[in-house]
Amino acid sequence: MKQNYTYKLIVWLPATILVLLLINISLGSISIPFSDIISLLTGGESTKESWSNILFNFRLPKALAAIIVGIGLSVSGLQMQTLFRNPLAGPFVLGLSSGASLGVALLLLTGVSVSTLGLFDLTGWVVVIAASLGSGLVLLLVMAVSLRVRDSMTLLIIGLMFGSLTGAVVSILQYFSTGEEVQVYLFWTFGSLGGLSWSEVSILSVIVAIGIIISILLVKPLNALLLSENYAKSMGLNVKKARILIILGTSLLAGSITAFCGPIAFIGLAVPHLTRLLFSTADHKILLPAVAMTGAIIMLICDMVSQVPGSDMILPINAITSLLGAPVVIWIILRRGSMRNSFAN
């Protein structure tokens, strides 16, 4: 069984990511021969100069963003499901996405950016900073609360309340905003992997890498928490410290991704369940890399579907992840009998 895990982790999943990455960057409204793509990637030249610009400035950053987003959201979802021992928990259960949405709503729905600054570039740094400030504020509140509550279930409920509270403020802002402002805000909520520059992809990858390192350091605490908080305490684990580190790691992952790419649903919820089904284990030493790579695979597939092959139309990535994620979760429930069976495998 151990050899089977090793084969999947070292061979099957990385090879699938590489193949999907090549397919992903070969798709688009402008057809580029696969031989030219391989030539450009290996330092050669292409038949047309414009193909190099399209590949390196548009398709490659978008494909790498899909991989980073898939890794980050899937790992943060796994941590939240384990911390709360709840199969319905996801990376945004603590209200981080709602906090980011509030930051962007305050920017776009108050009339300052649209009418005064003429802000229509939704991938601009101003939007990223606003989303980061919003999710960072919620993170500080959640971490302050986590120091006072005794169990994770209470923290989960408080996180949901934070999400409802910020969601209500956003609704009020939308009600008093103009149609133009609401339209700009709605476009941001669709989520987007395209339009990220190399500098934005680099910053996002650094933040996600820090979050992943924190997650790797938490493998043993996550395995202990999966059994119960009382069991973890009996094993000598400082539950409060572990809880804060898990929240911090998840916030870095989910908060930064939402800030750069907008809210992207279902990946954090569906991928951990799908991976447990594929690997039939609850050991985070195996699950963590497996979930990260499966998340990258699913996001690459979702990005390819959103490009509508054979067309120059691009569908909202947030809608595509939900369209593909919801049937996956339903299929897992039907296959395993219940969500709890899948979670506690």
XYZ file of C-alpha atoms in Angstrom:
345
model
C 0.000 0.000 0.000
C 2.852 2.386 0.842
C 4.396 1.760 -2.592
C 1.015 2.542 -4.153
C 0.935 5.917 -2.357
C 4.513 6.668 -3.428
C 3.753 5.797 -7.050
C 0.727 8.090 -7.118
C 2.466 10.980 -5.357
C 5.774 10.884 -7.221
C 4.732 9.661 -10.669
C 1.023 9.781 -11.453
C -0.036 13.157 -10.040
C 3.042 15.202 -11.144
C 2.859 13.668 -14.631
C -0.844 14.545 -14.872
C -0.108 18.146 -13.834
C 2.626 18.441 -16.478
C 0.404 17.054 -19.249
C -2.531 19.286 -18.274
C -0.228 22.313 -18.057
C 0.930 21.739 -21.651
C -2.658 21.227 -22.846
C -3.785 24.317 -20.924
C -1.245 26.673 -22.515
C -1.975 25.252 -25.972
C -5.641 26.292 -25.745
C -6.925 29.754 -26.552
C -8.687 31.904 -29.083
C -5.485 32.044 -31.172
C -4.276 28.653 -32.359
C -0.570 27.978 -31.725
C 0.904 24.697 -33.014
C 1.998 22.395 -30.210
C 5.458 22.068 -31.780
C 5.920 25.862 -31.541
C 4.867 25.815 -27.885
C 7.443 23.132 -27.073
C 10.059 25.059 -29.060
C 9.361 28.282 -27.130
C 9.389 26.507 -23.746
C 12.757 24.927 -24.536
C 14.334 28.257 -25.540
C 13.765 27.991 -29.274
C 11.869 30.248 -31.642
C 8.336 30.121 -33.008
C 6.996 30.675 -36.507
C 5.408 33.987 -35.434
C 6.814 36.471 -32.925
C 3.368 37.253 -31.486
C 3.013 33.647 -30.298
C 5.898 34.121 -27.892
C 4.183 37.169 -26.384
C 0.857 35.319 -26.055
C 2.489 32.275 -24.470
C 4.797 33.969 -21.962
C 2.698 37.022 -21.052
C -0.813 35.566 -21.019
C -1.174 31.783 -21.115
C 1.747 30.707 -18.931
C 1.018 33.144 -16.035
C -2.649 32.093 -16.145
C -1.827 28.383 -16.076
C 0.641 28.837 -13.213
C -1.966 30.910 -11.366
C -4.403 27.998 -11.768
C -1.862 25.612 -10.225
C -1.108 27.979 -7.322
C -4.821 28.595 -6.657
C -5.618 24.874 -6.781
C -2.815 24.042 -4.337
C -3.623 26.864 -1.925
C -7.390 26.438 -1.729
C -7.243 22.633 -1.499
C -4.684 22.601 1.322
C -6.525 25.308 3.258
C -9.785 23.357 2.835
C -8.134 20.195 4.163
C -6.858 22.067 7.224
C -10.264 23.563 7.999
C -12.048 20.210 7.666
C -9.555 18.625 10.019
C -9.509 21.485 12.545
C -13.295 21.586 12.823
C -13.742 17.862 12.138
C -16.512 18.979 9.811
C -16.802 17.670 6.223
C -18.612 20.856 5.134
C -15.864 23.195 6.328
C -13.893 25.013 3.641
C -11.166 27.643 3.380
C -13.693 30.464 3.646
C -15.632 29.161 6.634
C -13.971 31.710 8.932
C -15.296 34.607 6.891
C -12.029 35.394 5.065
C -13.711 35.512 1.654
C -16.475 37.708 3.027
C -13.854 40.001 4.565
C -12.069 40.286 1.225
C -15.422 40.936 -0.477
C -16.147 43.668 2.067
C -12.802 45.342 1.364
C -13.427 45.296 -2.386
C -17.061 46.389 -1.918
C -15.962 49.387 0.165
C -13.601 50.295 -2.653
C -15.905 49.727 -5.612
C -19.346 50.501 -4.185
C -18.651 53.792 -2.421
C -18.229 55.742 -5.641
C -14.591 56.622 -4.897
C -12.837 54.287 -7.292
C -15.243 54.210 -10.200
C -16.225 57.856 -10.455
C -13.121 59.517 -9.042
C -10.241 57.239 -9.952
C -11.808 55.658 -13.015
C -10.914 52.197 -11.720
C -12.076 49.517 -14.106
C -9.004 47.291 -13.976
C -10.165 44.556 -11.569
C -6.742 42.965 -11.446
C -5.123 46.193 -10.301
C -3.109 46.478 -7.122
C -5.729 48.723 -5.519
C -8.265 45.898 -5.563
C -5.677 43.418 -4.287
C -4.779 45.703 -1.377
C -8.445 46.332 -0.531
C -9.210 42.595 -0.509
C -6.093 41.896 1.582
C -7.066 44.531 4.145
C -10.598 43.110 4.370
C -9.532 39.498 4.860
C -6.705 40.617 7.166
C -9.173 42.448 9.405
C -11.375 39.363 9.667
C -8.277 37.243 10.351
C -7.292 39.478 13.279
C -10.810 39.239 14.712
C -10.906 35.446 14.329
C -7.472 35.032 15.920
C -8.478 37.275 18.828
C -11.598 35.164 19.331
C -9.604 31.917 19.043
C -7.597 32.946 22.116
C -10.790 33.131 24.193
C -12.876 30.148 23.036
C -12.261 26.643 24.344
C -13.294 24.499 21.395
C -13.091 24.691 17.612
C -16.843 24.257 17.071
C -17.524 27.565 18.816
C -14.874 29.173 16.634
C -16.572 27.718 13.552
C -19.912 29.267 14.511
C -18.286 32.636 15.236
C -16.517 32.482 11.861
C -19.854 31.890 10.135
C -21.285 34.879 12.001
C -18.381 37.046 10.806
C -19.193 35.920 7.268
C -22.892 36.758 7.673
C -22.070 40.145 9.183
C -19.737 41.209 6.389
C -22.127 39.777 3.795
C -24.922 41.954 5.217
C -22.741 45.082 5.003
C -21.912 44.259 1.375
C -25.632 43.834 0.598
C -26.401 47.259 2.084
C -23.579 48.825 0.053
C -24.944 47.208 -3.110
C -28.453 48.505 -2.358
C -27.260 52.125 -2.231
C -24.831 51.852 -5.172
C -25.354 52.696 -8.805
C -25.881 50.014 -11.422
C -22.417 50.694 -12.839
C -20.728 50.203 -9.462
C -22.641 46.994 -8.751
C -21.685 45.666 -12.180
C -17.980 46.287 -11.540
C -18.217 44.583 -8.148
C -20.092 41.587 -9.618
C -17.349 41.085 -12.203
C -14.835 40.789 -9.350
C -17.006 38.157 -7.593
C -16.879 35.986 -10.752
C -13.207 35.294 -10.028
C -10.449 35.360 -12.626
C -7.142 33.623 -13.262
C -6.267 35.726 -16.290
C -4.785 39.161 -16.263
C -2.231 38.439 -13.530
C 1.194 39.800 -14.401
C 4.402 37.901 -13.646
C 5.054 40.162 -10.639
C 1.586 39.395 -9.222
C 2.022 35.665 -9.833
C 5.421 35.820 -8.111
C 4.072 37.577 -5.013
C 1.090 35.204 -4.844
C 3.368 32.157 -5.160
C 5.628 33.401 -2.324
C 2.670 33.934 0.035
C 1.156 30.546 -0.868
C 4.566 28.900 -0.378
C 4.760 30.331 3.167
C 1.262 29.002 3.858
C 2.214 25.556 2.518
C 5.379 25.468 4.695
C 3.247 26.227 7.774
C 0.885 23.426 6.722
C 3.753 20.944 6.364
C 4.960 21.805 9.859
C 1.438 21.063 11.144
C 1.117 17.519 9.779
C 1.437 15.824 13.178
C -0.929 18.244 14.983
C -3.485 17.776 12.169
C -3.333 13.997 12.534
C -3.852 14.341 16.292
C -6.723 16.845 15.916
C -8.468 14.522 13.464
C -9.121 12.086 16.310
C -10.359 14.781 18.738
C -9.089 17.770 20.665
C -9.109 15.768 23.910
C -6.967 13.062 22.294
C -4.598 15.735 20.954
C -4.275 17.232 24.451
C -3.585 13.786 25.917
C -0.742 13.453 23.381
C 0.815 16.646 24.750
C -0.289 18.910 21.884
C -0.813 22.595 22.631
C -4.225 22.790 20.929
C -4.568 26.567 21.192
C -1.173 27.158 19.574
C -1.892 24.599 16.847
C -5.289 26.187 16.192
C -3.748 29.655 15.756
C -1.078 28.341 13.372
C -3.701 26.484 11.304
C -5.833 29.639 11.071
C -2.774 31.708 10.140
C -1.704 29.245 7.414
C -5.233 28.994 6.010
C -5.603 32.769 6.032
C -2.382 33.257 4.101
C -3.495 30.714 1.502
C -7.170 31.586 1.069
C -6.835 35.319 1.780
C -4.045 35.937 -0.729
C -5.776 33.893 -3.442
C -9.048 35.770 -2.955
C -7.183 39.075 -3.045
C -5.465 38.299 -6.363
C -8.071 36.135 -8.138
C -11.382 36.906 -6.439
C -13.585 34.376 -4.629
C -13.291 30.854 -6.087
C -15.748 28.345 -4.684
C -15.865 24.576 -4.123
C -12.187 23.745 -4.724
C -11.379 23.893 -1.010
C -14.456 21.849 -0.145
C -14.515 19.221 -2.899
C -10.825 18.420 -3.510
C -9.994 17.068 -0.001
C -12.960 14.657 -0.234
C -12.009 13.567 -3.744
C -8.419 12.967 -2.619
C -9.484 10.916 0.419
C -11.509 8.770 -1.969
C -8.501 8.297 -4.294
C -5.969 7.540 -1.560
C -8.217 5.936 1.113
C -6.214 7.398 3.973
C -6.581 10.076 6.652
C -2.832 10.440 7.250
C -1.954 14.079 6.526
C 1.606 13.121 5.679
C 0.150 11.562 2.514
C -3.002 13.666 2.200
C -1.276 17.058 2.226
C 0.854 16.613 -0.949
C -1.904 14.558 -2.575
C -4.540 17.230 -1.940
C -2.183 19.961 -3.198
C -1.484 18.176 -6.486
C -5.109 17.072 -6.988
C -6.176 20.690 -6.430
C -3.741 21.840 -9.107
C -5.127 19.223 -11.522
C -8.753 20.184 -10.883
C -8.030 23.909 -11.290
C -6.195 23.336 -14.573
C -9.199 21.359 -15.848
C -11.624 24.067 -14.668
C -9.511 26.735 -16.383
C -9.520 24.775 -19.644
C -13.304 24.357 -19.484
C -13.769 28.079 -18.752
C -11.884 28.961 -21.943
C -14.652 27.334 -24.052
C -12.455 25.434 -26.545
C -12.860 26.670 -30.110
C -14.143 30.044 -28.987
C -12.731 33.354 -27.731
C -15.287 33.360 -24.907
C -14.096 32.933 -21.298
C -16.630 31.856 -18.663
C -16.357 32.947 -14.979
C -13.976 30.549 -13.224
C -16.038 30.745 -10.024
C -19.071 29.348 -11.866
C -17.040 26.566 -13.510
C -15.544 25.347 -10.196
C -19.054 25.186 -8.723
C -20.459 23.413 -11.803
C -17.756 20.740 -11.577
C -17.365 20.685 -7.787
C -20.993 20.212 -6.761
C -21.515 16.992 -8.809
C -18.220 15.628 -7.426
C -19.359 16.122 -3.827
C -22.785 14.599 -4.599
C -21.103 11.626 -6.295
C -18.830 11.055 -3.303
C -21.808 11.174 -0.915
C -23.751 8.660 -2.999
C -20.709 6.400 -3.387
C -19.739 6.408 0.281
C -23.234 6.559 1.779
C -22.573 9.808 3.670
C -20.197 12.747 3.875
C -19.065 11.622 7.332
C -17.825 8.287 5.971
C -15.703 10.108 3.396
C -14.339 12.566 5.978
C -13.411 9.972 8.591
C -11.886 7.481 6.215
